[in-house]
């Protein structure tokens, strides 16, 4: 069913439009970049990160450029800022299921879960 993500800016109460995201495949400590993208006006990618046919079982990492996003929004962050990039490591066991990885984020906190 593919892989998707969605980011909500909990500080401003809106989608995190313009946030940079990178997708990696991982094997142990090694990470291989698959793609970089920027989230659209709805805080989502324009297309799935993987469609139904290309998602493979394995481990992955999504890295969200949180500090750059909030700085671009004009938020005054301390140096060093509390959150710079948020990396989420996750596994895909069932390629016949949809994996949705949402991120709810502010400059000081984040949460995630496996969505549908």
mmCIF file of C-alpha atoms in Angstrom:
data_model
loop_
_atom_site.group_PDB
_atom_site.id
_atom_site.type_symbol
_atom_site.label_atom_id
_atom_site.label_comp_id
_atom_site.label_asym_id
_atom_site.label_seq_id
_atom_site.Cartn_x
_atom_site.Cartn_y
_atom_site.Cartn_z
ATOM 1 C CA UNK A 1 0.000 0.000 0.000
ATOM 2 C CA UNK A 2 3.008 2.318 0.082
ATOM 3 C CA UNK A 3 4.686 4.777 2.441
ATOM 4 C CA UNK A 4 3.645 8.353 3.200
ATOM 5 C CA UNK A 5 4.326 11.113 5.715
ATOM 6 C CA UNK A 6 2.605 14.251 6.977
ATOM 7 C CA UNK A 7 3.996 16.968 9.258
ATOM 8 C CA UNK A 8 1.939 19.272 11.448
ATOM 9 C CA UNK A 9 3.463 22.375 13.039
ATOM 10 C CA UNK A 10 1.999 22.325 16.551
ATOM 11 C CA UNK A 11 3.454 25.743 17.422
ATOM 12 C CA UNK A 12 1.466 27.527 14.730
ATOM 13 C CA UNK A 13 -1.377 25.008 14.398
ATOM 14 C CA UNK A 14 -0.873 24.342 10.687
ATOM 15 C CA UNK A 15 0.737 21.959 8.188
ATOM 16 C CA UNK A 16 4.539 22.286 7.982
ATOM 17 C CA UNK A 17 4.597 23.527 4.380
ATOM 18 C CA UNK A 18 8.114 23.890 3.016
ATOM 19 C CA UNK A 19 9.835 21.567 5.500
ATOM 20 C CA UNK A 20 12.709 19.588 3.963
ATOM 21 C CA UNK A 21 12.600 15.813 4.436
ATOM 22 C CA UNK A 22 15.051 13.049 3.528
ATOM 23 C CA UNK A 23 14.243 9.340 3.213
ATOM 24 C CA UNK A 24 16.935 6.722 3.800
ATOM 25 C CA UNK A 25 17.072 2.958 3.784
ATOM 26 C CA UNK A 26 19.037 1.653 6.761
ATOM 27 C CA UNK A 27 21.025 -1.426 7.555
ATOM 28 C CA UNK A 28 22.452 -1.337 11.051
ATOM 29 C CA UNK A 29 24.263 1.991 11.444
ATOM 30 C CA UNK A 30 24.536 2.529 7.683
ATOM 31 C CA UNK A 31 21.985 4.801 5.991
ATOM 32 C CA UNK A 32 21.606 5.199 2.229
ATOM 33 C CA UNK A 33 19.810 8.266 0.908
ATOM 34 C CA UNK A 34 16.826 7.391 -1.292
ATOM 35 C CA UNK A 35 15.360 10.856 -1.872
ATOM 36 C CA UNK A 36 15.096 14.411 -0.598
ATOM 37 C CA UNK A 37 11.916 16.430 -0.898
ATOM 38 C CA UNK A 38 10.052 19.472 0.393
ATOM 39 C CA UNK A 39 6.569 19.203 1.875
ATOM 40 C CA UNK A 40 3.699 20.869 0.028
ATOM 41 C CA UNK A 41 1.098 23.370 1.333
ATOM 42 C CA UNK A 42 -0.648 20.568 3.233
ATOM 43 C CA UNK A 43 2.545 19.357 4.965
ATOM 44 C CA UNK A 44 2.580 16.246 2.769
ATOM 45 C CA UNK A 45 4.579 14.958 -0.161
ATOM 46 C CA UNK A 46 3.062 15.402 -3.610
ATOM 47 C CA UNK A 47 3.332 11.646 -4.224
ATOM 48 C CA UNK A 48 3.849 8.674 -1.906
ATOM 49 C CA UNK A 49 7.417 8.153 -0.714
ATOM 50 C CA UNK A 50 6.997 4.616 -2.055
ATOM 51 C CA UNK A 51 4.046 3.381 -4.051
ATOM 52 C CA UNK A 52 2.510 -0.066 -3.594
ATOM 53 C CA UNK A 53 4.923 -1.788 -5.975
ATOM 54 C CA UNK A 54 8.202 -0.220 -4.838
ATOM 55 C CA UNK A 55 7.906 -0.512 -1.025
ATOM 56 C CA UNK A 56 10.150 -3.312 0.246
ATOM 57 C CA UNK A 57 10.327 -4.882 3.676
ATOM 58 C CA UNK A 58 13.204 -3.450 5.677
ATOM 59 C CA UNK A 59 14.272 -0.558 7.853
ATOM 60 C CA UNK A 60 14.087 3.113 6.940
ATOM 61 C CA UNK A 61 14.764 6.586 8.333
ATOM 62 C CA UNK A 62 12.899 9.825 7.738
ATOM 63 C CA UNK A 63 14.852 12.961 8.667
ATOM 64 C CA UNK A 64 12.931 16.213 9.050
ATOM 65 C CA UNK A 65 14.783 19.567 8.993
ATOM 66 C CA UNK A 66 12.904 21.078 11.923
ATOM 67 C CA UNK A 67 15.216 23.979 12.857
ATOM 68 C CA UNK A 68 15.476 25.303 9.291
ATOM 69 C CA UNK A 69 11.686 25.157 8.945
ATOM 70 C CA UNK A 70 11.035 27.163 12.131
ATOM 71 C CA UNK A 71 13.823 29.657 11.354
ATOM 72 C CA UNK A 72 12.231 30.211 7.925
ATOM 73 C CA UNK A 73 8.952 30.919 9.741
ATOM 74 C CA UNK A 74 10.696 33.658 11.722
ATOM 75 C CA UNK A 75 10.854 31.803 15.042
ATOM 76 C CA UNK A 76 13.749 33.050 17.176
ATOM 77 C CA UNK A 77 15.584 29.893 18.215
ATOM 78 C CA UNK A 78 18.390 29.784 20.781
ATOM 79 C CA UNK A 79 21.886 28.750 19.676
ATOM 80 C CA UNK A 80 22.258 25.899 19.781
ATOM 81 C CA UNK A 81 18.588 25.193 19.185
ATOM 82 C CA UNK A 82 16.885 22.362 21.056
ATOM 83 C CA UNK A 83 15.790 20.381 17.976
ATOM 84 C CA UNK A 84 17.769 20.558 14.760
ATOM 85 C CA UNK A 85 16.772 17.546 12.709
ATOM 86 C CA UNK A 86 14.325 14.902 13.852
ATOM 87 C CA UNK A 87 15.159 11.416 12.606
ATOM 88 C CA UNK A 88 12.623 8.621 12.845
ATOM 89 C CA UNK A 89 13.840 5.068 12.330
ATOM 90 C CA UNK A 90 11.120 2.547 11.563
ATOM 91 C CA UNK A 91 10.589 -0.868 10.040
ATOM 92 C CA UNK A 92 8.314 -2.100 7.285
ATOM 93 C CA UNK A 93 7.317 -5.722 7.795
ATOM 94 C CA UNK A 94 4.186 -6.018 5.629
ATOM 95 C CA UNK A 95 4.413 -4.500 2.153
ATOM 96 C CA UNK A 96 0.732 -5.234 1.561
ATOM 97 C CA UNK A 97 -0.145 -2.622 4.217
ATOM 98 C CA UNK A 98 0.067 1.167 4.109
ATOM 99 C CA UNK A 99 2.718 2.767 6.321
ATOM 100 C CA UNK A 100 1.967 6.391 7.196
ATOM 101 C CA UNK A 101 4.549 8.172 9.374
ATOM 102 C CA UNK A 102 3.173 11.489 10.674
ATOM 103 C CA UNK A 103 5.187 13.969 12.712
ATOM 104 C CA UNK A 104 3.714 16.556 15.073
ATOM 105 C CA UNK A 105 6.453 19.063 15.882
ATOM 106 C CA UNK A 106 7.331 22.345 17.573
ATOM 107 C CA UNK A 107 10.808 23.796 18.192
ATOM 108 C CA UNK A 108 10.821 22.006 21.576
ATOM 109 C CA UNK A 109 8.958 18.726 21.124
ATOM 110 C CA UNK A 110 7.733 16.122 18.682
ATOM 111 C CA UNK A 111 5.631 12.990 18.545
ATOM 112 C CA UNK A 112 4.919 10.359 15.956
ATOM 113 C CA UNK A 113 2.928 7.191 15.484
ATOM 114 C CA UNK A 114 2.075 4.718 12.763
ATOM 115 C CA UNK A 115 -0.936 6.194 11.019
ATOM 116 C CA UNK A 116 -3.218 4.685 8.445
#
